[in-house]
Amino acid sequence: MAKTKITLAVTGLNNTDNPGPGVPVIRAAKESEELDVRVIGLVYENLEPGIYMEGLCDRIFQIPYPSSGSNELIERIEKIHQQEKIDVLIPNFDAELFSFMKNEQRLLDKGIHTFLPNLKQFQEREKEKLPEFGKKYDVKVPGSINLGSTNQISDMEDKFDYPVMIKGQFYDAYEASNKEQVKQAFYKISSKWGLPVIAQEFVKGIEVNVVALGDGKGNTIAAVPMRKQYITDKGKAWGGITLADEKMMELTRSIIQKTKWKGGMELEMIKTSKGEYYLIEINPRIPAWVYLAVGAGQNIPEALIKLALGQEVQPMTSYKIGKMFVRYSYDMIVDLEKFAAISMNKEI
C-alpha cells in the first residue's frame, strides 16, 4: 500500500537535560507504516540539538517566542507555510499552546491542521485550578495555594506541613522543606514564569505517569502508563518502565471521557502506599517520553497526525508491559556553517 505523503511541522527540538518532545514525536512519525513524512523543524534557539541531528528534519526554521505576541508567531508560521506547504503542525511546549489554540481556525483556513485541546479544556487543568478540576471530575488532587507574594507563605504554613512542592505555571517544580527554601523557589520560578507560583501539598508515594490521546469526543484513542525509574534534578524521567495498572487506565479513560479531551496529554500522579492515586498535574500535550509508548506498541504521534487530518482512528487498547526506556546524552560534531546559517538566515 502506498504511503500518504505529508509535511509535518514540529516544535520542541531541545533534546537536552530538560528535553522537549519534538525529537521523539518526529522519530515516531517517521516510523509510521502509513505516512511518508517530510519534517519541518521549528526552533526558538539556535542551539537546539534537533537542528544538528542527521536525518531528523528536512528543513529547519527559527520562530519567534510566543512572548513576542501570538500574531508575530502565527505570521512566521504562515510565511514558512508559503514555502513548505505544512499539512500538520504539532506544538510541543505548554507556553506556546495558547497562541496555536487561539489561531486554530486561522491556520486551518490556510491548510495547516492541528489537533489541540480547546481553551476551556486547557485552562481548567492549569496548576492553580487543579483543586477545582478535582472536585468537578471526581479526581483526588493534593491541596494547593496560589502565591502572589512571599507574604502569603504564612497562609501556606497554616494549611500544609513541610515539605511542600513549589511549582511554576508552565514548568519547574521544587521540593521545599522550610520557609527559606520556599522563598528561593518562589523567586526563581516567578522571575522565569511569572505569577502565581503554586504551593502544593506534598503527597508521599511513587510518581506514575500516563501518556494518552483523546479524540475530542470522550474516547481514549491511546494510553500507556509508566513509572519513572531514574529522575534528573529537574524532575525529568531519564529512564522509565511501562506498567500493568488497570486503576490508572480507568482514571485516565474517566478524565478523557468527562472532559472530552482533544489531543495529547500527560497525567502525572502519585500512587500512595494505600493504593490511592492523586493527580498532581495534567500536561496538555505529548510528553518527552512518548517514544516509550511507541516502543510498547502505541504510535501516539502517528494517531494524532491522522486525527488532525480528520481520519478515523481506532482506539489502541493493548501495549507491552515491562518495556523500558533509558535516555542518554551524546556528543555530535557539527560544522560551524550550520550554526551560522540558522543564526543569520533563521532557516536551513
mmCIF file of C-alpha atoms in Angstrom, residues 7 30 81 135 264 267 347:
data_model
loop_
_atom_site.group_PDB
_atom_site.id
_atom_site.type_symbol
_atom_site.label_atom_id
_atom_site.label_comp_id
_atom_site.label_asym_id
_atom_site.label_seq_id
_atom_site.Cartn_x
_atom_site.Cartn_y
_atom_site.Cartn_z
ATOM 1 C CA THR A 7 4.558 17.634 5.540
ATOM 2 C CA LYS A 30 8.902 8.641 10.580
ATOM 3 C CA HIS A 81 3.808 27.522 5.058
ATOM 4 C CA LYS A 135 -13.930 18.456 42.521
ATOM 5 C CA GLY A 264 -2.202 14.503 23.516
ATOM 6 C CA LEU A 267 -1.215 12.737 33.542
ATOM 7 C CA GLU A 347 16.467 28.816 8.324
#
